[in-house]
GROMACS .gro file of C-alpha atoms in nm:
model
  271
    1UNK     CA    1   4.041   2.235  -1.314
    2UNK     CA    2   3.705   2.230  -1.450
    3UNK     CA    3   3.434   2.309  -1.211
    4UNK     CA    4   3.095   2.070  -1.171
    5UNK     CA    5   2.765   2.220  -1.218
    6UNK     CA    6   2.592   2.077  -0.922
    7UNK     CA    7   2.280   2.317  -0.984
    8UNK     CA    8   2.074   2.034  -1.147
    9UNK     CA    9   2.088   1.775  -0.833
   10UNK     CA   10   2.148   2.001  -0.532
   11UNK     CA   11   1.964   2.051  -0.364
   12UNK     CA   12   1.732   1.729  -0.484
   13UNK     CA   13   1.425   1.808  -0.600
   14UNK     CA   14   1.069   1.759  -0.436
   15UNK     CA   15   0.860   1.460  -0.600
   16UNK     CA   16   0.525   1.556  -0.702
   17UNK     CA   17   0.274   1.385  -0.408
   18UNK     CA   18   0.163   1.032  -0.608
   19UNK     CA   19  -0.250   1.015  -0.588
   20UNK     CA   20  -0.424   0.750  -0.460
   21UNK     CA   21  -0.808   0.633  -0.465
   22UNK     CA   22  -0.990   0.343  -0.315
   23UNK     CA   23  -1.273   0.132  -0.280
   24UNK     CA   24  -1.440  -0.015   0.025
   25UNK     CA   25  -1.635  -0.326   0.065
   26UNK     CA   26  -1.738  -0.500   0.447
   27UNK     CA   27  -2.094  -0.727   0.424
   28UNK     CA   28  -2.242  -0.956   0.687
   29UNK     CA   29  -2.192  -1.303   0.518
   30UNK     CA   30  -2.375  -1.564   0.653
   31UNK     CA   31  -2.285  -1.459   1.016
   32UNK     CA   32  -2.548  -1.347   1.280
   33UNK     CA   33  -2.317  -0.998   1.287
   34UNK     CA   34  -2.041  -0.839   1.162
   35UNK     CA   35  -1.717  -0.833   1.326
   36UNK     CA   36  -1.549  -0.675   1.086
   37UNK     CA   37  -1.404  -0.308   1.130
   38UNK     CA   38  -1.188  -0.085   0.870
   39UNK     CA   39  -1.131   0.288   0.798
   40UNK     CA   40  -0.845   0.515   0.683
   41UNK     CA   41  -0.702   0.874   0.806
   42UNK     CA   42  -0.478   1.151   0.639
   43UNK     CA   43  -0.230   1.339   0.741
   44UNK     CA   44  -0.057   1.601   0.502
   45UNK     CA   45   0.040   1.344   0.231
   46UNK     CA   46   0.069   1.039   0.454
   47UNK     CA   47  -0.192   0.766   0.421
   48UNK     CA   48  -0.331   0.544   0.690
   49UNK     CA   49  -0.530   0.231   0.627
   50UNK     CA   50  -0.623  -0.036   0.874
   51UNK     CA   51  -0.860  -0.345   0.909
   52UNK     CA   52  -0.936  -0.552   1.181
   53UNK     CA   53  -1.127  -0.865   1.176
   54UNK     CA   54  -1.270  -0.955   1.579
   55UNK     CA   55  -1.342  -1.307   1.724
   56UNK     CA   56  -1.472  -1.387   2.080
   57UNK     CA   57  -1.816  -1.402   2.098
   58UNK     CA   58  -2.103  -1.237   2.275
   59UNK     CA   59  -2.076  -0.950   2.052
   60UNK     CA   60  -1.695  -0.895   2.156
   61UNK     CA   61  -1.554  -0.931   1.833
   62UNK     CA   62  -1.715  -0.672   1.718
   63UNK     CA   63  -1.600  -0.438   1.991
   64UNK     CA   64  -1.243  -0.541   1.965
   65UNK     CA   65  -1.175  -0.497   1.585
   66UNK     CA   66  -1.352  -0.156   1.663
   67UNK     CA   67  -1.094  -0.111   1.951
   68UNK     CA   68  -0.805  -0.224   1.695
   69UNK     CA   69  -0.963   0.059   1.437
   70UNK     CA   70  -0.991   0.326   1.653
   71UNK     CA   71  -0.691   0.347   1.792
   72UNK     CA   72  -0.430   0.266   1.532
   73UNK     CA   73  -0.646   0.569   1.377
   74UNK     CA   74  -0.581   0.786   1.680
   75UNK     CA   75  -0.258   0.689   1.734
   76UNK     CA   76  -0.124   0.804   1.357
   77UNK     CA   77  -0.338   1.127   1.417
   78UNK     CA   78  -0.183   1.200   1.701
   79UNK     CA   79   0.190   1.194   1.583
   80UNK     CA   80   0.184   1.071   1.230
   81UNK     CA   81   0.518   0.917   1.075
   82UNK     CA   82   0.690   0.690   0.837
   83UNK     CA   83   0.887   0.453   0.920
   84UNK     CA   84   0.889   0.051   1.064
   85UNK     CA   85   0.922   0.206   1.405
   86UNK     CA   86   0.594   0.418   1.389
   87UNK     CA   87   0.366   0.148   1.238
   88UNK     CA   88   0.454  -0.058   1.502
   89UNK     CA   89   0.376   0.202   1.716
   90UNK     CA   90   0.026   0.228   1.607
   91UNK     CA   91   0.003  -0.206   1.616
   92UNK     CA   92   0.155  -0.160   1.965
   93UNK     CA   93  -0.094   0.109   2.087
   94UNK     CA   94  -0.421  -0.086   1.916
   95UNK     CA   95  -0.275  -0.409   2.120
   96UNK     CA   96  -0.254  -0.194   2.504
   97UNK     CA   97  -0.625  -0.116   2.394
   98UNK     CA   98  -0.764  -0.416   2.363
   99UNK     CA   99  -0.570  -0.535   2.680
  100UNK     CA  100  -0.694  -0.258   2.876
  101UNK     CA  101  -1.019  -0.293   2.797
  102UNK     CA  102  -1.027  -0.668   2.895
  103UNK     CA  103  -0.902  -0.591   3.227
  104UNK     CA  104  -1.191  -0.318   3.291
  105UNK     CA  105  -1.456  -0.591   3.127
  106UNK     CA  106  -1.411  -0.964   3.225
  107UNK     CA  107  -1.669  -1.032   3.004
  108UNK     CA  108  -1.463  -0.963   2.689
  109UNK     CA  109  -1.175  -1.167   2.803
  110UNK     CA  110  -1.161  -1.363   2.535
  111UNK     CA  111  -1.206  -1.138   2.264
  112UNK     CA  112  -0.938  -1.095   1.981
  113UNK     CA  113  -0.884  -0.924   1.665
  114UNK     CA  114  -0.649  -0.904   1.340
  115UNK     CA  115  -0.504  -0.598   1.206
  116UNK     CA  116  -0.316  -0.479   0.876
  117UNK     CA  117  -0.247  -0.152   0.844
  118UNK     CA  118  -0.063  -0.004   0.554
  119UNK     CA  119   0.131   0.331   0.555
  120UNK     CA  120   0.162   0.541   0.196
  121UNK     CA  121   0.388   0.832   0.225
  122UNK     CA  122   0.247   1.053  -0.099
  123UNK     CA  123   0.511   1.316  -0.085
  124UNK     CA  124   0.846   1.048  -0.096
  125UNK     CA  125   0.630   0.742  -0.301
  126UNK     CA  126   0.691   0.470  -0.057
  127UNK     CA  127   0.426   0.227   0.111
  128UNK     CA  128   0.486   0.034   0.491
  129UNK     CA  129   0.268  -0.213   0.629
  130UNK     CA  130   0.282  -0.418   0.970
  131UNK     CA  131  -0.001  -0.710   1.085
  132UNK     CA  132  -0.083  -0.951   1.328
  133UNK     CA  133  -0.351  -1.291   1.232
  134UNK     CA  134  -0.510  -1.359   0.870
  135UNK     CA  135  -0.605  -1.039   0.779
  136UNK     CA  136  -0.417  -1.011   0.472
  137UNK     CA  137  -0.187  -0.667   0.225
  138UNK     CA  138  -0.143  -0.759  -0.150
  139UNK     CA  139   0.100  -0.542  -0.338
  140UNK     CA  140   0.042  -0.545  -0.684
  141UNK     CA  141   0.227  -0.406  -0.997
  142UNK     CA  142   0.099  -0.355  -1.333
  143UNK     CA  143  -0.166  -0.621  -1.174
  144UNK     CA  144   0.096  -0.879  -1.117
  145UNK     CA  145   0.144  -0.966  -0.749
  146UNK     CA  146   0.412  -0.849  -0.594
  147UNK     CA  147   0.387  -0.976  -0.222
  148UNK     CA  148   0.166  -1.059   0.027
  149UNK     CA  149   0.164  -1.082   0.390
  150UNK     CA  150   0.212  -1.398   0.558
  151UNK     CA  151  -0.111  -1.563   0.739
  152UNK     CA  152  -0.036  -1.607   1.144
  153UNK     CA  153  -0.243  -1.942   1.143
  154UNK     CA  154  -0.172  -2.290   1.222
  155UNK     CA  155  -0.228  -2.387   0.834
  156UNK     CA  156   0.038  -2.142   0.748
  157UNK     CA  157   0.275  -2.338   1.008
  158UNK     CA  158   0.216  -2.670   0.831
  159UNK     CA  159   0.261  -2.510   0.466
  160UNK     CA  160   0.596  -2.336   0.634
  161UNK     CA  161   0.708  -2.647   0.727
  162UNK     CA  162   0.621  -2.826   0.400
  163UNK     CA  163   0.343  -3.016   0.492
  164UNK     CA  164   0.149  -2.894   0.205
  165UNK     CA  165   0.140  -2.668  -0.107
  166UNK     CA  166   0.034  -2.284  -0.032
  167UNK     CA  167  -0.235  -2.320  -0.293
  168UNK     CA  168  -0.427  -2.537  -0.057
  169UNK     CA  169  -0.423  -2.339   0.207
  170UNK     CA  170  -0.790  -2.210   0.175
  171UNK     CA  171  -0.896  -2.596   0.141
  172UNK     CA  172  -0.684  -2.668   0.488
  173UNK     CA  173  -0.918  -2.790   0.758
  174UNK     CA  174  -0.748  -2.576   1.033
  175UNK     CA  175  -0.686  -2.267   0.813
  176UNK     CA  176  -0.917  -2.051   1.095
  177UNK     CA  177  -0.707  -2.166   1.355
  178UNK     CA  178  -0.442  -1.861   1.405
  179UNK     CA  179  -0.175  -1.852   1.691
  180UNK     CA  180  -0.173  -1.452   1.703
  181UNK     CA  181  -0.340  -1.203   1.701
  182UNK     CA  182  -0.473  -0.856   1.861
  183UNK     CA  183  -0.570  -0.984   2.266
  184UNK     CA  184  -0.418  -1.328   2.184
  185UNK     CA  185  -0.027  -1.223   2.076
  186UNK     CA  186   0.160  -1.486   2.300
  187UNK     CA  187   0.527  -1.474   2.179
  188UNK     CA  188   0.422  -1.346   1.837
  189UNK     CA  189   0.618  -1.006   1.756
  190UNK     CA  190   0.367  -0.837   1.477
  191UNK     CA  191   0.513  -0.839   1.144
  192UNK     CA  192   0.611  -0.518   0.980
  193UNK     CA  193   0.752  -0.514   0.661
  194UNK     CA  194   1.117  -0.452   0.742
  195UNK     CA  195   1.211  -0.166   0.463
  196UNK     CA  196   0.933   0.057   0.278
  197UNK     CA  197   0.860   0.001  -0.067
  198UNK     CA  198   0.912   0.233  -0.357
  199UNK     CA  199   0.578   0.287  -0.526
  200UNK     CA  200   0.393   0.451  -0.861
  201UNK     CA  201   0.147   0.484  -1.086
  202UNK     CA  202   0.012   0.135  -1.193
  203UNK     CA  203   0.067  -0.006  -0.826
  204UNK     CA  204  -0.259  -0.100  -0.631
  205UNK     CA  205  -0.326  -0.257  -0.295
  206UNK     CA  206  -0.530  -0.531  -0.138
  207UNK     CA  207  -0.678  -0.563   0.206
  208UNK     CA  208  -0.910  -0.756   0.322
  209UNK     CA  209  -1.032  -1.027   0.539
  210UNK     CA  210  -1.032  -1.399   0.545
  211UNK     CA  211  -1.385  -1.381   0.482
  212UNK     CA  212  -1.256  -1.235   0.125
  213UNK     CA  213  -0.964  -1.345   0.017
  214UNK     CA  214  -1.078  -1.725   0.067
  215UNK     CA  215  -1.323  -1.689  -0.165
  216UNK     CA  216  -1.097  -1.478  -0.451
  217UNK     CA  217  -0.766  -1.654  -0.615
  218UNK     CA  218  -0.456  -1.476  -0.625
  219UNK     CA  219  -0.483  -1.508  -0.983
  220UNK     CA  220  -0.816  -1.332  -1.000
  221UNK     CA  221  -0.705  -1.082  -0.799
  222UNK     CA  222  -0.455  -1.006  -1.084
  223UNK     CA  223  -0.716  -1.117  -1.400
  224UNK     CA  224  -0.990  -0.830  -1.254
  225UNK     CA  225  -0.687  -0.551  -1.191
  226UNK     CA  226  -0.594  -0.608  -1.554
  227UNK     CA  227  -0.906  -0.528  -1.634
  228UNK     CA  228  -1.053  -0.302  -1.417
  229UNK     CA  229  -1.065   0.121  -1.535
  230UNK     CA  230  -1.127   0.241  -1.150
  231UNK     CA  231  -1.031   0.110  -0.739
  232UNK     CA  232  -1.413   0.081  -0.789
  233UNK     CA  233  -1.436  -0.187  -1.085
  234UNK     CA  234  -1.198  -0.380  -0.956
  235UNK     CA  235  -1.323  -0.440  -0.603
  236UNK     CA  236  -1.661  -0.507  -0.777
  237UNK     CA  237  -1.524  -0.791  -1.004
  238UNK     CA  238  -1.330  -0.963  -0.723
  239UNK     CA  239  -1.658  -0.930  -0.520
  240UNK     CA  240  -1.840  -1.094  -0.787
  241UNK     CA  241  -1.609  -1.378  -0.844
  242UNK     CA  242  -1.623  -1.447  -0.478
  243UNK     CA  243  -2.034  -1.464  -0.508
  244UNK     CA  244  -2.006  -1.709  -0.721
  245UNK     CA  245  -1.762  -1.926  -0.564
  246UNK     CA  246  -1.953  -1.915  -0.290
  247UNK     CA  247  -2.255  -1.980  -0.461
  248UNK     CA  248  -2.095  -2.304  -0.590
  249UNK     CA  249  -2.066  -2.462  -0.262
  250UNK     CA  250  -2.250  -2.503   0.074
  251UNK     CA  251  -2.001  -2.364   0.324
  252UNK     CA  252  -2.085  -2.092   0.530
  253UNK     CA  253  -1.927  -1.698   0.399
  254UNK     CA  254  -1.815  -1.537   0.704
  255UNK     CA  255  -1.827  -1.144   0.709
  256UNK     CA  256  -1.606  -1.019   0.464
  257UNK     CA  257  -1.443  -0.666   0.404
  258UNK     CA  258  -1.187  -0.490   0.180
  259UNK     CA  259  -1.043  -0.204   0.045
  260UNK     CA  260  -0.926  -0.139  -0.325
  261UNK     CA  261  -0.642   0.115  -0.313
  262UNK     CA  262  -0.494   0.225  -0.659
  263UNK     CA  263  -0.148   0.450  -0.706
  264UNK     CA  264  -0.172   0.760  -0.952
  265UNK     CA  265   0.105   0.925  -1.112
  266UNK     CA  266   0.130   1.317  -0.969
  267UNK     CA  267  -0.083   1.457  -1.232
  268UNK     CA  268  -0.344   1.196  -1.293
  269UNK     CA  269  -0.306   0.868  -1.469
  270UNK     CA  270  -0.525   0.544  -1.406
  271UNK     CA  271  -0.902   0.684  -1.228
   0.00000   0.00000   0.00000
Protein backbone atom coordinates (compact mmCIF):
# COMPACT_ATOMS: atom_id res chain seq x y z
CA UNK A 1 0.00 0.00 0.00
CA UNK A 2 1.11 3.34 -0.89
CA UNK A 3 1.78 5.61 1.95
CA UNK A 4 0.22 9.48 2.14
CA UNK A 5 2.49 12.30 2.50
CA UNK A 6 0.71 14.17 5.18
CA UNK A 7 3.84 16.60 5.61
CA UNK A 8 2.14 19.41 3.58
CA UNK A 9 -1.20 19.74 5.88
CA UNK A 10 -0.10 18.41 9.27
CA UNK A 11 0.30 19.97 11.24
CA UNK A 12 -1.82 23.09 9.55
CA UNK A 13 -0.05 25.92 9.03
CA UNK A 14 -0.16 29.39 10.93
CA UNK A 15 -2.00 32.26 8.84
CA UNK A 16 -0.05 35.31 8.54
CA UNK A 17 -1.91 37.99 11.23
CA UNK A 18 -4.37 40.09 8.52
CA UNK A 19 -3.64 44.11 9.20
CA UNK A 20 -6.07 46.39 9.94
CA UNK A 21 -6.27 50.39 10.08
CA UNK A 22 -8.99 52.80 10.98
CA UNK A 23 -10.41 56.05 11.12
CA UNK A 24 -12.27 57.86 13.87
CA UNK A 25 -14.83 60.51 13.68
CA UNK A 26 -17.31 61.72 17.00
CA UNK A 27 -18.54 65.75 16.64
CA UNK A 28 -21.09 67.61 18.74
CA UNK A 29 -23.95 68.11 16.14
CA UNK A 30 -26.35 70.46 16.98
CA UNK A 31 -26.62 69.11 20.61
CA UNK A 32 -25.73 71.21 23.77
CA UNK A 33 -23.03 68.08 24.46
CA UNK A 34 -21.82 65.09 23.33
CA UNK A 35 -22.98 61.85 24.51
CA UNK A 36 -21.20 59.97 22.41
CA UNK A 37 -18.24 57.61 23.62
CA UNK A 38 -15.92 55.11 21.44
CA UNK A 39 -12.38 53.65 21.66
CA UNK A 40 -10.58 50.38 20.80
CA UNK A 41 -7.92 48.01 22.74
CA UNK A 42 -5.38 45.24 21.58
CA UNK A 43 -4.48 42.31 22.74
CA UNK A 44 -1.76 40.11 20.92
CA UNK A 45 -3.59 39.98 17.53
CA UNK A 46 -7.14 40.35 18.82
CA UNK A 47 -8.98 43.59 18.12
CA UNK A 48 -11.50 45.33 20.29
CA UNK A 49 -13.78 48.09 19.11
CA UNK A 50 -16.76 49.53 20.89
CA UNK A 51 -19.19 52.58 20.71
CA UNK A 52 -21.72 53.68 22.86
CA UNK A 53 -24.19 56.33 22.23
CA UNK A 54 -25.85 57.70 26.03
CA UNK A 55 -29.38 59.21 26.58
CA UNK A 56 -30.85 60.46 29.94
CA UNK A 57 -30.26 63.80 30.52
CA UNK A 58 -28.57 66.05 33.00
CA UNK A 59 -25.33 65.18 31.60
CA UNK A 60 -25.98 61.31 32.25
CA UNK A 61 -25.72 60.23 28.89
CA UNK A 62 -22.61 61.19 28.67
CA UNK A 63 -21.47 59.33 31.76
CA UNK A 64 -23.17 56.16 30.78
CA UNK A 65 -21.83 55.61 27.17
CA UNK A 66 -18.48 56.40 29.04
CA UNK A 67 -19.47 53.63 31.59
CA UNK A 68 -20.45 51.28 28.47
CA UNK A 69 -16.71 52.24 26.95
CA UNK A 70 -14.78 51.70 29.76
CA UNK A 71 -15.68 48.67 30.76
CA UNK A 72 -16.28 46.51 27.73
CA UNK A 73 -12.52 47.91 27.32
CA UNK A 74 -11.52 46.56 30.71
CA UNK A 75 -13.32 43.65 30.56
CA UNK A 76 -11.47 42.28 27.08
CA UNK A 77 -8.14 43.50 28.78
CA UNK A 78 -8.64 41.65 31.49
CA UNK A 79 -9.20 38.13 29.87
CA UNK A 80 -9.33 38.71 26.18
CA UNK A 81 -11.07 35.97 23.86
CA UNK A 82 -12.89 35.02 20.77
CA UNK A 83 -15.78 33.68 20.69
CA UNK A 84 -19.94 34.60 21.00
CA UNK A 85 -19.56 33.69 24.63
CA UNK A 86 -16.79 36.32 25.45
CA UNK A 87 -18.35 39.29 23.59
CA UNK A 88 -21.22 38.82 25.46
CA UNK A 89 -19.24 38.79 28.29
CA UNK A 90 -17.89 42.16 27.76
CA UNK A 91 -21.90 43.48 26.73
CA UNK A 92 -22.82 41.69 30.00
CA UNK A 93 -20.10 43.34 32.19
CA UNK A 94 -20.68 47.09 30.46
CA UNK A 95 -24.60 46.39 31.38
CA UNK A 96 -23.75 45.41 35.59
CA UNK A 97 -21.86 48.86 35.21
CA UNK A 98 -24.24 50.98 34.31
CA UNK A 99 -26.70 49.23 36.78
CA UNK A 100 -24.41 49.60 39.53
CA UNK A 101 -23.76 52.88 39.10
CA UNK A 102 -27.51 53.85 39.06
CA UNK A 103 -28.04 52.26 42.28
CA UNK A 104 -25.02 54.31 43.98
CA UNK A 105 -26.49 57.66 42.03
CA UNK A 106 -30.34 58.12 41.93
CA UNK A 107 -29.75 60.91 39.97
CA UNK A 108 -28.67 58.93 36.87
CA UNK A 109 -31.55 56.60 37.05
CA UNK A 110 -32.64 57.13 33.96
CA UNK A 111 -29.67 57.15 32.02
CA UNK A 112 -29.07 54.62 29.09
CA UNK A 113 -26.70 53.85 26.44
CA UNK A 114 -26.12 51.71 23.09
CA UNK A 115 -23.22 49.62 22.43
CA UNK A 116 -21.59 47.69 19.35
CA UNK A 117 -18.61 46.21 19.81
CA UNK A 118 -16.83 44.22 17.20
CA UNK A 119 -14.15 41.50 17.84
CA UNK A 120 -11.24 40.88 14.92
CA UNK A 121 -9.13 37.93 15.68
CA UNK A 122 -5.82 38.93 13.34
CA UNK A 123 -4.02 35.70 13.83
CA UNK A 124 -7.25 33.15 12.60
CA UNK A 125 -9.01 36.14 10.10
CA UNK A 126 -12.39 36.10 11.64
CA UNK A 127 -14.52 39.18 12.94
CA UNK A 128 -17.54 38.87 16.00
CA UNK A 129 -19.74 41.52 16.94
CA UNK A 130 -22.66 41.71 19.65
CA UNK A 131 -25.06 45.12 20.34
CA UNK A 132 -27.81 46.38 22.13
CA UNK A 133 -30.08 49.89 20.66
CA UNK A 134 -29.32 51.81 17.22
CA UNK A 135 -25.86 51.97 17.31
CA UNK A 136 -25.15 50.26 14.22
CA UNK A 137 -21.77 47.30 12.46
CA UNK A 138 -21.64 47.34 8.58
CA UNK A 139 -19.64 44.55 7.04
CA UNK A 140 -18.55 45.32 3.80
CA UNK A 141 -16.78 43.36 0.94
CA UNK A 142 -15.04 44.66 -1.98
CA UNK A 143 -17.37 47.80 -0.82
CA UNK A 144 -20.54 45.90 -1.28
CA UNK A 145 -22.52 45.44 1.94
CA UNK A 146 -22.48 42.46 3.39
CA UNK A 147 -24.67 42.82 6.64
CA UNK A 148 -25.65 45.01 9.09
CA UNK A 149 -26.91 44.88 12.50
CA UNK A 150 -30.44 45.12 13.22
CA UNK A 151 -31.75 48.55 14.92
CA UNK A 152 -33.50 47.71 18.58
CA UNK A 153 -36.14 50.55 17.95
CA UNK A 154 -39.75 50.71 17.70
CA UNK A 155 -39.43 51.73 13.81
CA UNK A 156 -37.50 48.58 13.30
CA UNK A 157 -40.61 46.65 14.96
CA UNK A 158 -43.06 48.17 12.47
CA UNK A 159 -40.63 47.53 9.34
CA UNK A 160 -40.26 43.76 10.98
CA UNK A 161 -43.67 43.42 10.91
CA UNK A 162 -44.20 44.91 7.41
CA UNK A 163 -45.60 48.02 8.15
CA UNK A 164 -43.19 49.74 5.97
CA UNK A 165 -40.18 49.44 3.60
CA UNK A 166 -36.58 49.44 5.46
CA UNK A 167 -35.55 52.29 3.21
CA UNK A 168 -37.81 54.55 5.15
CA UNK A 169 -36.73 53.86 8.19
CA UNK A 170 -34.60 57.09 8.69
CA UNK A 171 -37.85 59.12 7.48
CA UNK A 172 -40.00 57.04 10.34
CA UNK A 173 -41.38 59.45 12.90
CA UNK A 174 -40.57 57.11 15.88
CA UNK A 175 -37.20 55.85 14.51
CA UNK A 176 -35.47 57.37 18.07
CA UNK A 177 -37.77 55.49 19.98
CA UNK A 178 -35.68 52.12 20.93
CA UNK A 179 -37.02 49.34 23.35
CA UNK A 180 -33.34 48.30 24.51
CA UNK A 181 -30.64 49.28 25.36
CA UNK A 182 -27.56 49.58 27.97
CA UNK A 183 -29.70 50.61 31.63
CA UNK A 184 -33.01 50.07 29.74
CA UNK A 185 -32.62 46.09 28.50
CA UNK A 186 -36.13 44.83 29.71
CA UNK A 187 -36.51 41.32 28.11
CA UNK A 188 -34.09 42.21 25.31
CA UNK A 189 -31.15 39.50 25.18
CA UNK A 190 -28.20 41.65 23.28
CA UNK A 191 -27.60 40.45 19.90
CA UNK A 192 -24.36 38.79 19.05
CA UNK A 193 -23.73 37.60 15.84
CA UNK A 194 -24.22 33.87 16.31
CA UNK A 195 -20.97 32.40 14.28
CA UNK A 196 -17.74 34.62 13.44
CA UNK A 197 -17.11 35.67 10.10
CA UNK A 198 -14.23 34.75 7.86
CA UNK A 199 -12.48 37.93 6.82
CA UNK A 200 -9.57 39.50 4.28
CA UNK A 201 -8.06 41.92 2.54
CA UNK A 202 -10.69 44.18 0.76
CA UNK A 203 -13.18 43.79 3.84
CA UNK A 204 -13.87 47.06 5.86
CA UNK A 205 -16.14 47.91 8.75
CA UNK A 206 -18.68 50.48 9.79
CA UNK A 207 -19.62 51.79 13.18
CA UNK A 208 -21.22 54.45 14.08
CA UNK A 209 -24.09 56.19 15.60
CA UNK A 210 -27.57 57.14 14.67
CA UNK A 211 -26.41 60.54 14.57
CA UNK A 212 -24.33 59.13 11.38
CA UNK A 213 -25.71 56.66 9.68
CA UNK A 214 -29.12 58.69 9.30
CA UNK A 215 -27.57 61.11 7.49
CA UNK A 216 -25.29 58.55 5.02
CA UNK A 217 -27.22 55.90 2.57
CA UNK A 218 -26.24 52.46 2.54
CA UNK A 219 -25.45 53.02 -0.92
CA UNK A 220 -23.00 55.79 -0.20
CA UNK A 221 -21.51 53.96 2.24
CA UNK A 222 -20.56 51.52 -0.61
CA UNK A 223 -20.09 54.51 -3.58
CA UNK A 224 -17.21 56.34 -1.08
CA UNK A 225 -15.48 52.66 -0.13
CA UNK A 226 -15.19 52.13 -3.87
CA UNK A 227 -13.50 54.98 -4.03
CA UNK A 228 -11.69 55.70 -1.17
CA UNK A 229 -7.38 54.81 -1.17
CA UNK A 230 -7.24 54.87 2.91
CA UNK A 231 -9.85 54.04 6.37
CA UNK A 232 -9.10 57.83 6.30
CA UNK A 233 -10.70 58.91 2.79
CA UNK A 234 -13.40 57.02 3.22
CA UNK A 235 -14.69 58.18 6.60
CA UNK A 236 -14.05 61.71 5.19
CA UNK A 237 -16.34 61.25 2.09
CA UNK A 238 -19.20 59.65 4.07
CA UNK A 239 -18.72 62.61 6.53
CA UNK A 240 -19.07 64.94 3.77
CA UNK A 241 -22.07 63.47 2.18
CA UNK A 242 -23.73 63.57 5.51
CA UNK A 243 -22.86 67.59 5.71
CA UNK A 244 -24.60 68.07 3.00
CA UNK A 245 -27.62 66.17 3.61
CA UNK A 246 -27.87 67.84 6.51
CA UNK A 247 -27.29 71.02 5.08
CA UNK A 248 -30.31 70.37 2.79
CA UNK A 249 -32.79 70.30 5.47
CA UNK A 250 -33.71 71.99 8.81
CA UNK A 251 -33.70 69.08 11.25
CA UNK A 252 -31.57 69.08 14.04
CA UNK A 253 -27.89 66.62 13.63
CA UNK A 254 -27.52 64.96 16.83
CA UNK A 255 -23.85 64.07 17.92
CA UNK A 256 -22.49 61.76 15.63
CA UNK A 257 -19.40 59.32 15.78
CA UNK A 258 -17.71 56.53 13.78
CA UNK A 259 -14.99 54.49 13.05
CA UNK A 260 -13.59 53.41 9.54
CA UNK A 261 -11.92 50.02 9.96
CA UNK A 262 -10.23 48.52 6.75
CA UNK A 263 -8.79 44.63 6.45
CA UNK A 264 -5.14 44.21 4.94
CA UNK A 265 -3.79 41.22 3.50
CA UNK A 266 -0.61 39.89 5.86
CA UNK A 267 1.93 41.74 3.99
CA UNK A 268 0.27 44.96 3.05
CA UNK A 269 -2.35 45.54 0.46
CA UNK A 270 -5.05 48.44 0.49
CA UNK A 271 -3.40 51.62 3.04
Amino acid sequence: MKAVAMADTWPPARLAPIMLSWAKLSAVGMRASNEDAMGEAQQDDMMCFVMSDGAGGHECGEIASALVVDAVLHEFLGESSFSEHAVLAYVEKAIAEVARNKQLTPRQNDMSATVATLLIDQSNHQALWAHLGDTRIYWFRDSRLMEVSKDHSVAQQFIDAGYGQPERLREHPQRNMLFAAVGAEGDTPVAVRAQSVPIGAGDAFLICTDGFWEWVLEADMEQTLAEAATSEQWLDAMSKVADANTSATEKLRDNYSAIAIWVHAPTGGRA
